[in-house]
Coordinates of C-alpha atoms and ligand atoms in Angstrom, one line a residue:
X867 CA 0.0 0.0 0.0
X868 CA 1.2 3.5 -0.7
X869 CA 0.0 6.9 0.3
X870 CA -0.2 9.7 -2.5
X871 CA -0.9 13.3 -1.1
X872 CA -1.8 15.8 -3.7
X873 CA -1.7 19.5 -2.6
X874 CA -3.8 22.5 -3.7
X875 CA -1.9 23.3 -7.0
X876 CA -2.0 19.7 -8.0
X877 CA -5.9 19.7 -7.8
X878 CA -6.4 23.4 -8.7
X879 CA -8.5 23.0 -11.8
X880 CA -9.7 20.3 -14.3
X881 CA -6.4 20.1 -16.1
X882 CA -4.4 19.5 -12.9
X883 CA -7.0 17.0 -11.6
X884 CA -6.8 15.1 -14.8
X885 CA -3.1 15.0 -14.5
X886 CA -3.3 13.9 -11.0
X887 CA -5.7 11.2 -11.8
X888 CA -3.5 9.7 -14.6
X889 CA -0.5 9.7 -11.9
X890 CA -2.7 7.7 -9.5
X891 CA -3.8 5.2 -12.5
X892 CA -0.1 4.4 -13.0
X893 CA 0.2 3.2 -9.4
X894 CA -3.0 1.1 -8.9
X895 CA -1.1 -2.1 -8.6
X896 CA 0.4 -0.5 -5.3
X897 CA -3.1 0.0 -3.7
X898 CA -2.9 3.9 -3.4
X899 CA -4.5 5.8 -0.6
X900 CA -5.0 9.2 -2.2
X901 CA -5.1 12.1 0.1
X902 CA -6.3 15.4 -1.2
X903 CA -6.1 19.1 -0.1
X904 CA -8.7 21.8 -1.0
X905 CA -8.3 23.3 -4.5
X906 CA -5.7 26.0 -4.5
X907 CA -6.8 29.2 -2.6
X908 CA -9.9 27.6 -1.3
X909 CA -8.6 27.3 2.3
X910 CA -7.8 31.1 2.1
X911 CA -11.4 31.8 0.9
X912 CA -12.9 29.7 3.8
X913 CA -10.7 31.7 6.4
X914 CA -12.1 35.0 4.8
X915 CA -15.7 33.7 5.1
X916 CA -15.0 32.9 8.7
X917 CA -13.7 36.3 9.4
X918 CA -16.4 38.0 7.5
X919 CA -19.0 36.1 9.5
X920 CA -17.4 36.9 12.8
X921 CA -17.7 40.5 12.0
X922 CA -21.3 40.0 11.0
X923 CA -20.7 41.1 7.4
X924 CA -23.5 38.9 6.0
X925 CA -23.6 40.4 2.5
X926 CA -19.8 39.8 2.0
X927 CA -20.1 36.1 3.2
X928 CA -22.9 35.6 0.7
X929 CA -20.8 36.8 -2.1
X930 CA -17.8 34.6 -1.0
X931 CA -20.0 31.5 -0.4
X932 CA -21.5 31.9 -3.8
X933 CA -18.0 32.0 -5.3
X934 CA -17.0 29.0 -3.4
X935 CA -20.1 27.0 -4.7
X936 CA -19.8 28.3 -8.3
X937 CA -16.0 27.4 -8.5
X938 CA -16.7 23.7 -7.4
X939 CA -19.9 23.3 -9.6
X940 CA -18.0 24.7 -12.5
X941 CA -15.2 22.3 -12.0
X942 CA -17.5 19.3 -11.6
X943 CA -19.2 20.1 -14.9
X944 CA -15.9 20.6 -16.7
X945 CA -14.5 17.2 -15.3
X946 CA -17.5 15.1 -15.6
X947 CA -19.5 16.5 -18.7
X948 CA -19.4 13.1 -20.4
X949 CA -20.7 11.2 -17.3
X950 CA -24.1 12.6 -16.4
X951 CA -24.6 10.3 -13.5
X952 CA -21.3 11.2 -11.7
X953 CA -21.7 14.8 -12.5
X954 CA -25.2 14.7 -10.8
X955 CA -23.7 12.8 -7.9
X956 CA -20.8 15.4 -7.5
X957 CA -23.1 18.4 -7.9
X958 CA -25.4 16.9 -5.2
X959 CA -22.5 16.6 -2.9
X960 CA -21.3 20.1 -3.5
X961 CA -24.8 21.5 -2.8
X962 CA -25.2 19.5 0.3
X963 CA -21.8 20.7 1.7
X964 CA -22.5 24.2 0.5
X965 CA -26.0 24.4 1.9
X966 CA -24.9 23.1 5.2
X967 CA -21.9 25.7 5.4
X968 CA -24.3 28.5 4.5
X969 CA -26.5 27.8 7.2
X970 CA -23.6 27.4 9.7
X971 CA -22.0 30.7 8.5
X972 CA -25.6 32.4 8.7
X973 CA -25.7 31.3 12.3
X974 CA -22.3 32.7 13.1
X975 CA -23.2 35.9 11.5
X976 CA -26.3 36.2 13.6
X977 CA -24.5 35.8 16.9
X978 CA -21.3 37.7 15.6
X979 CA -19.0 35.4 17.7
X980 CA -16.6 32.9 16.1
X981 CA -15.0 30.1 18.3
X982 CA -12.1 28.2 17.3
X983 CA -14.5 25.2 17.3
X984 CA -16.8 26.8 14.7
X985 CA -13.9 28.2 12.7
X986 CA -12.5 24.4 12.5
X987 CA -15.9 23.5 10.9
X988 CA -15.7 26.2 8.3
X989 CA -12.2 25.9 7.1
X990 CA -12.3 22.1 6.7
X991 CA -14.9 22.3 4.0
X992 CA -12.5 22.7 1.1
X993 CA -11.1 19.3 1.5
X994 CA -14.7 17.8 1.5
X995 CA -15.6 19.6 -1.6
X996 CA -12.4 18.6 -3.5
X997 CA -12.4 15.0 -2.5
X998 CA -15.9 14.4 -3.4
X999 CA -15.3 15.9 -7.0
X1000 CA -12.1 14.0 -7.5
X1001 CA -13.7 10.8 -6.2
X1002 CA -16.2 11.1 -9.0
X1003 CA -13.6 12.2 -11.5
X1004 CA -11.5 9.0 -10.5
X1005 CA -14.5 6.8 -11.1
X1006 CA -15.2 8.5 -14.3
X1007 CA -11.8 7.6 -15.5
X1008 CA -12.4 4.0 -14.7
X1009 CA -10.7 3.7 -11.4
X1010 CA -12.9 1.6 -8.9
X1011 CA -12.5 4.1 -6.0
X1012 CA -13.6 3.8 -2.3
X1013 CA -14.1 7.0 -0.2
X1014 CA -13.3 7.6 3.5
X1015 CA -14.1 10.5 5.7
X1016 CA -10.8 11.4 7.3
X1017 CA -12.5 12.5 10.3
X1018 CA -13.2 9.0 11.1
X1019 CA -9.5 8.2 11.0
X1020 CA -7.6 11.1 12.2
X1021 CA -8.2 11.7 16.0
X1022 CA -6.8 14.6 17.7
X1023 CA -7.0 16.5 21.0
X1024 CA -9.6 19.3 21.2
X1025 CA -7.2 22.2 20.0
X1026 CA -9.5 22.8 17.2
X1027 CA -7.3 24.7 14.9
X1028 CA -4.1 22.7 15.4
X1029 CA -5.2 19.3 16.6
X1030 CA -2.5 17.1 18.3
X1031 CA -3.0 13.8 16.7
X1032 CA -3.5 10.5 19.0
X1033 CA -1.1 8.2 17.2
X1034 CA -2.0 5.3 19.2
X1035 CA -5.7 5.7 18.5
X1036 CA -5.0 6.4 14.7
X1037 CA -3.0 3.3 14.5
X1038 CA -5.7 1.3 16.1
X1039 CA -8.6 2.7 13.8
X1040 CA -7.0 3.4 10.3
X1041 CA -6.2 -0.3 9.2
X1042 CA -9.8 -1.6 9.6
X1043 CA -11.3 1.6 7.9
X1044 CA -8.8 1.4 5.1
X1045 CA -9.3 -2.2 4.4
X1046 CA -13.1 -1.9 4.4
X1047 CA -12.9 1.0 1.9
X1048 CA -10.5 -1.0 -0.3
X1049 CA -13.2 -3.8 -0.5
X1050 CA -13.6 -4.4 -4.2
X1051 CA -11.8 -1.1 -5.1
X1052 CA -8.6 -0.2 -6.8
X1053 CA -8.0 3.0 -4.8
X1054 CA -9.3 5.0 -2.1
X1055 CA -9.5 8.8 -1.5
X1056 CA -9.7 10.8 1.5
X1057 CA -9.2 14.3 2.8
X1058 CA -6.1 16.0 4.2
X1059 CA -6.1 18.6 6.9
X1060 CA -9.3 17.7 8.7
X1061 CA -9.5 15.6 11.8
X1062 CA -11.8 15.2 14.7
X1063 CA -11.7 14.7 18.6
X1064 CA -12.5 11.3 20.0
X1065 CA -16.1 12.3 20.5
X1066 CA -16.3 13.3 16.8
X1067 CA -16.0 17.3 17.0
X1068 CA -14.3 18.7 13.9
X1069 CA -10.8 19.9 14.2
X1070 CA -8.0 20.6 11.6
X1071 CA -4.2 19.8 11.7
X1072 CA -3.2 23.5 11.0
X1073 CA -2.2 25.3 7.7
X1074 CA -0.5 23.0 5.3
X1075 CA -1.8 20.0 7.4
X1076 CA -2.6 17.5 4.5
X1077 CA 1.1 16.6 4.5
X1078 CA 0.7 15.6 8.0
X1079 CA -2.5 13.6 7.3
X1080 CA -0.8 11.5 4.6
X1081 CA 2.1 10.7 6.9
X1082 CA -0.1 9.7 9.8
X1083 CA -2.2 7.4 7.5
X1084 CA 1.1 6.0 6.0
X1085 CA 2.3 5.4 9.5
X1086 CA -1.1 3.6 10.5
X1087 CA -1.2 1.3 7.4
X1088 CA 2.6 0.7 7.3
X1089 CA 2.7 2.1 3.8
X1090 CA 5.5 1.1 1.6
X1091 CA 6.1 4.8 0.9
X1092 CA 4.5 8.2 1.2
X1093 CA 4.4 10.4 -1.9
X1094 CA 3.8 14.2 -1.5
X1095 CA 2.9 15.5 -4.9
X1096 CA 3.3 19.3 -5.3
X1097 CA 4.2 22.0 -7.6
X1098 CA 8.1 21.9 -7.6
X1099 CA 10.6 19.1 -8.6
X1100 CA 11.3 18.1 -5.1
X1101 CA 12.8 19.6 -2.0
X1102 CA 15.3 22.4 -3.3
X1103 CA 18.4 24.0 -1.8
X1104 CA 16.2 27.1 -1.0
X1105 CA 12.6 28.3 -1.6
X1106 CA 12.7 28.8 -5.4
X1107 CA 10.2 31.6 -5.0
X1108 CA 12.7 33.6 -3.0
X1109 CA 16.0 32.5 -4.5
X1110 CA 17.5 31.9 -8.1
X1111 CA 19.4 29.0 -9.0
X1112 CA 18.3 26.5 -6.5
X1113 CA 18.9 22.9 -7.2
X1114 CA 16.8 20.0 -6.4
X1115 CA 18.1 17.7 -3.7
X1116 CA 18.2 14.0 -4.7
X1117 CA 18.0 12.6 -1.1
X1118 CA 17.9 14.1 2.4
X1119 CA 17.6 12.4 5.7
X1120 CA 14.5 12.5 7.9
X1121 CA 16.2 14.7 10.4
X1122 CA 17.4 17.1 7.6
X1123 CA 13.9 17.3 6.2
X1124 CA 12.3 17.9 9.7
X1125 CA 14.7 20.8 10.5
X1126 CA 14.0 22.3 7.0
X1127 CA 10.3 22.1 7.5
X1128 CA 10.4 23.3 11.0
X1129 CA 12.7 26.2 10.0
X1130 CA 10.4 27.5 7.3
X1131 CA 10.5 25.4 4.1
X1132 CA 6.9 25.4 3.2
X1133 CA 7.3 22.3 0.9
X1134 CA 6.4 20.0 3.8
X1135 CA 4.3 20.7 7.0
X1136 CA 6.8 20.7 9.9
X1137 CA 5.1 17.6 11.6
X1138 CA 5.2 15.3 8.5
X1139 CA 8.4 13.5 9.1
X1140 CA 7.9 12.3 12.6
X1141 CA 5.2 9.5 11.9
X1142 CA 7.2 8.2 9.0
X1143 CA 10.5 8.0 11.0
X1144 CA 8.8 5.8 13.6
X1145 CA 7.9 3.2 11.0
X1146 CA 11.0 4.1 8.8
X1147 CA 8.7 4.8 5.8
X1148 CA 10.5 6.8 3.0
X1149 CA 8.8 10.0 1.8
X1150 CA 9.2 11.2 -1.8
X1151 CA 8.4 14.9 -2.9
X1152 CA 7.4 14.8 -6.4
X1153 CA 6.0 17.3 -9.0
X1154 CA 2.6 16.6 -10.3
X1155 CA 3.4 19.0 -13.3
X1156 CA 6.4 16.7 -14.1
X1157 CA 5.6 13.2 -13.1
X1158 CA 8.5 11.8 -14.8
X1159 CA 10.9 13.5 -12.5
X1160 CA 12.6 11.5 -9.8
X1161 CA 11.9 14.3 -7.0
X1162 CA 13.4 13.9 -3.6
X1163 CA 13.7 10.9 -1.4
X1164 CA 13.6 11.4 2.4
X1165 CA 15.3 8.4 3.9
X1166 CA 17.1 7.2 7.0
X1167 CA 20.2 9.1 7.8
X1168 CA 22.6 6.1 7.1
X1169 CA 21.7 6.5 3.3
X1170 CA 22.6 10.3 3.4
X1171 CA 26.0 11.9 3.0
X1172 CA 27.1 14.7 5.3
X1173 CA 27.0 18.3 4.2
X1174 CA 25.0 21.5 3.7
X1175 CA 21.7 20.8 1.9
X1176 CA 19.7 23.9 2.1
X1177 CA 18.9 27.3 3.3
X1178 CA 15.6 27.8 5.0
X1179 CA 14.1 31.0 6.6
X1180 CA 11.1 32.2 8.5
X1181 CA 10.1 35.5 7.3
X1182 CA 8.2 36.9 10.2
X1183 CA 9.4 36.1 13.8
X1184 CA 9.3 37.7 17.3
X1185 CA 12.5 37.8 19.3
X1186 CA 11.3 38.0 23.0
X1187 CA 14.1 39.2 25.3
X1188 CA 13.5 38.5 29.0
X1189 CA 15.7 40.5 31.4
X1190 CA 15.8 39.5 35.1
X1191 CA 19.0 40.5 37.0
X1192 CA 17.6 38.9 40.3
X1193 CA 16.4 35.7 39.1
X1194 CA 18.5 34.5 36.1
X1195 CA 20.9 32.3 38.2
X1196 CA 18.4 30.9 40.5
X1197 CA 17.4 27.3 39.9
X1198 CA 14.1 26.7 38.5
X1199 CA 13.9 30.1 36.6
X1200 CA 14.2 28.6 33.0
X1201 CA 11.7 26.1 34.2
X1202 CA 9.3 28.8 35.1
X1203 CA 9.9 30.7 31.8
X1204 CA 9.4 27.7 29.7
X1205 CA 6.4 26.4 31.5
X1206 CA 4.7 29.8 30.5
X1207 CA 5.4 29.2 26.8
X1208 CA 4.1 25.7 27.1
X1209 CA 0.8 26.7 29.0
X1210 CA 0.1 29.3 26.3
X1211 CA 0.9 26.7 23.6
X1212 CA 3.6 29.1 22.1
X1213 CA 6.4 27.1 20.4
X1214 CA 9.9 28.4 20.7
X1215 CA 12.5 28.1 17.9
X1216 CA 15.9 29.4 19.0
X1217 CA 17.2 30.2 22.6
X1218 CA 20.2 31.9 23.8
X1219 CA 21.0 33.0 27.3
X1220 CA 23.6 35.4 29.0
X1221 CA 23.8 36.1 32.7
X1222 CA 20.7 38.3 33.0
X1223 CA 18.9 37.7 29.8
X1224 CA 17.2 35.1 27.9
X1225 CA 16.3 35.6 24.2
X1226 CA 13.9 33.3 22.4
X1227 CA 12.5 33.4 18.8
X1228 CA 8.8 32.4 18.1
X1229 CA 6.9 32.4 14.8
X1230 CA 4.8 35.7 14.4
X1231 CA 1.7 33.8 13.5
X1232 CA 1.4 32.8 17.3
X1233 CA -0.4 34.8 19.8
X1234 CA 2.2 35.9 22.4
X1235 CA 0.0 38.2 24.4
X1236 CA -0.6 35.7 27.2
X1237 CA 3.2 34.9 27.3
X1238 CA 4.2 38.5 27.5
X1239 CA 1.7 39.3 30.1
X1240 CA 2.7 36.4 32.4
X1241 CA 6.5 36.9 31.9
X1242 CA 6.1 40.6 32.7
X1243 CA 4.8 39.7 36.2
X1244 CA 8.3 39.0 37.2
X1245 CA 10.8 40.1 34.4
X1246 CA 11.3 43.0 32.0
X1247 CA 10.2 41.7 28.4
X1248 CA 11.0 43.3 25.1
X1249 CA 9.5 42.0 22.0
X1250 CA 11.4 42.9 18.8
X1251 CA 9.2 42.3 15.8
X1252 CA 10.1 42.6 12.0
X1253 CA 12.8 40.1 12.4
X1254 CA 13.5 37.0 10.2
X1255 CA 15.3 33.7 10.9
X1256 CA 17.7 32.0 8.5
X1257 CA 18.8 28.4 8.9
X1258 CA 21.6 26.6 7.1
X1259 CA 20.7 22.9 7.2
X1260 CA 22.8 19.6 6.7
X1261 CA 23.8 16.5 8.2
X1262 CA 26.9 16.8 10.5
X1263 CA 27.5 20.3 9.4
X1264 CA 29.5 20.8 12.7
X1265 CA 32.2 18.8 11.0
X1266 CA 32.5 21.0 7.9
X1267 CA 35.5 23.2 8.3
X1268 CA 34.9 26.7 8.4
X1269 CA 31.0 26.5 7.7
X1270 CA 30.3 29.4 10.1
X1271 CA 33.0 31.5 8.4
X1272 CA 31.5 30.6 5.0
X1273 CA 28.0 31.2 6.2
X1274 CA 28.7 34.7 7.5
X1275 CA 31.4 35.7 5.0
X1276 CA 28.7 37.2 2.5
X1277 CA 27.1 39.2 5.5
X1278 CA 29.9 41.4 6.5
X1279 CA 27.6 44.6 6.8
X1280 CA 24.5 42.7 8.1
X1281 CA 23.4 43.2 11.7
X1282 CA 22.9 39.6 13.4
X1283 CA 20.8 39.5 16.4
X1284 CA 21.1 35.9 17.6
X1285 CA 22.9 32.9 16.5
X1286 CA 22.2 29.4 17.4
X1287 CA 23.9 26.2 16.5
X1288 CA 21.6 23.3 17.2
X1289 CA 22.9 20.4 19.4
X1290 CA 21.7 18.0 16.7
X1291 CA 24.4 19.2 14.4
X1292 CA 22.1 19.7 11.6
X1293 CA 21.3 23.4 11.9
X1294 CA 22.9 26.7 12.2
X1295 CA 20.4 29.4 12.6
X1296 CA 20.6 33.2 12.9
X1297 CA 18.3 36.2 13.2
X1298 CA 18.4 39.5 10.9
X1299 CA 16.0 42.3 10.3
X1300 CA 13.2 41.3 8.0
X1301 CA 14.0 44.1 5.6
X1302 CA 17.2 42.5 4.6
X1303 CA 16.1 38.9 4.6
X1304 CA 15.7 38.4 0.8
X1305 CA 19.2 39.7 0.2
X1306 CA 20.6 37.7 3.2
X1307 CA 19.1 34.3 2.0
X1308 CA 20.2 35.0 -1.7
X1309 CA 23.8 35.8 -0.7
X1310 CA 24.1 32.9 1.7
X1311 CA 22.7 30.4 -0.9
X1312 CA 24.9 31.7 -3.5
X1313 CA 28.0 31.5 -1.3
X1314 CA 27.2 27.9 -0.2
X1315 CA 25.8 26.5 -3.4
X1316 CA 27.3 28.6 -6.3
X1317 CA 30.8 29.0 -5.0
X1318 CA 32.8 26.1 -6.3
X1319 CA 35.4 26.4 -3.4
X1320 CA 32.6 25.8 -0.9
X1321 CA 31.3 22.6 -2.3
Ligands
ADP1694 P1 1.1 22.1 -1.7 O1 -0.2 22.9 -2.1 O2 1.4 21.1 -2.8 O3 1.1 21.6 -0.3 P2 2.9 24.1 -0.9 O4 2.6 25.6 -1.6 O5 2.4 24.0 0.5 O6 2.3 23.1 -1.9 O7 4.5 23.7 -0.9 C1 5.2 23.8 -2.1 C2 6.0 25.3 -2.2 O8 7.0 25.1 -1.1 C3 6.7 25.4 -3.4 O9 6.0 26.0 -4.6 C4 7.9 26.3 -2.9 O10 7.6 27.6 -3.4 C5 7.8 26.2 -1.4 N1 9.1 26.0 -0.9 C6 9.8 26.5 0.2 N2 10.9 26.0 0.5 C7 11.2 25.1 -0.4 C8 12.3 24.2 -0.6 N3 13.4 24.2 0.1 N4 12.2 23.3 -1.7 C9 11.1 23.2 -2.6 N5 10.0 24.2 -2.4 C10 10.1 25.0 -1.4
LIG1695 N1 -5.9 23.1 2.6 C1 -5.2 23.4 3.8 C2 -4.3 24.6 3.6 O1 -4.3 25.3 2.7 C3 -4.2 22.1 4.0 C4 -3.3 21.9 3.0 O2 -3.3 22.4 2.0 O3 -2.3 21.2 3.3 O4 -3.8 24.9 4.6
MG1696 MG1 1.5 22.3 1.5

């Protein structure tokens, strides 16, 4: 059995879906579980609908909901014009999902209040719309296709917008559900991103979470491999949208890929690697627009050479500086500080300490008000915004002679706020002003990857 996950751009329109289905068709002998994201930009649209509903902007929600329905209905007609029964089935599904969503959004508009729980219900609909249409399109192409509601498989806690999966329960549930869905079928399709609590309340896995869904399902069925189909030829030496002359990496280790994803490379959701590592399941990152390409294999570290693999970045981070002359040396101070981060579910990336100061970086998408409030009760806290974090990643980079010199050589005039070399020997990270990020990433990439003397 294999898991094949197709992201938003791989299912963006009828052309992309047709290409995706032909990729699946080529792998039927391996019993593919197909995991799909929402059509490109649809989750953003659903977030907008949720926000407009929360501000009681009923007229605007109606316009956006109409766009949502029209895009999916139009797509079903384009894909299924030669198959009237399947087209009717897909359109009936679209109508039922959209009708239910419209009445839910109407209720949110009336009360003008949007809990995380309600938001999770709204933003998960993109995956239900796409998976139902693609399921019918797979059947129309002659693939005997089973359908699974991912919320019956992916169990999380009740952190509605970023559910923490219960791996043990998922491993217990998924094999039976999958084998039932395969009964008499050649492939099965399910949604990425969406999940539910043990009592069935809808949750989601966080933005970009379909990769994580694929890897959790792969772990639970002991998949032979997990394929992440996207819009680039594999994992590259840097984000090709930011840096010219990036190269595709043929293979990287689980640890390198996890660090890259955690430190900003959007090509994989940061938690994708963990379930696969537990079962040693290889992950392949592949381009649905170039299915002949070999992509990137993410494998056990013993198959991977030492050396720099990539430059990642997080564009928008906060540096939280905590000053406390009285307490920094007392035992238990760090524990107290990090308990506050943990209680507020704010995850910390880099840490550096001096005698009277602790500096940490956190992703600016997180709400740090609670953390800052609590820390301010016993320390002076200064938050620096408009900062970015750059990470150079590669196996055993600590052994590379002069890597720090090489990394910082092109940055002589650049102010560096923090430096951290991870204990894992896989990562050197530093913090710069957001205004110079693009320049810094390009220069470091150029120096490390395009400079013969460095390779
Ligand atoms: P999908 O919708 O298929 O999940 P994403 O947009 O989430 O696709 O991820 C693919 C994008 O990740 C690419 O288009 C690319 O711009 C970005 N990206 C960032 N860093 C890297 C990297 N190191 N290698 C490849 N792609 C990267
Ligand atoms: N559709 C969701 C998002 O846009 C999940 C995903 O694409 O992985 O975040
Ligand atoms: Mg993605």
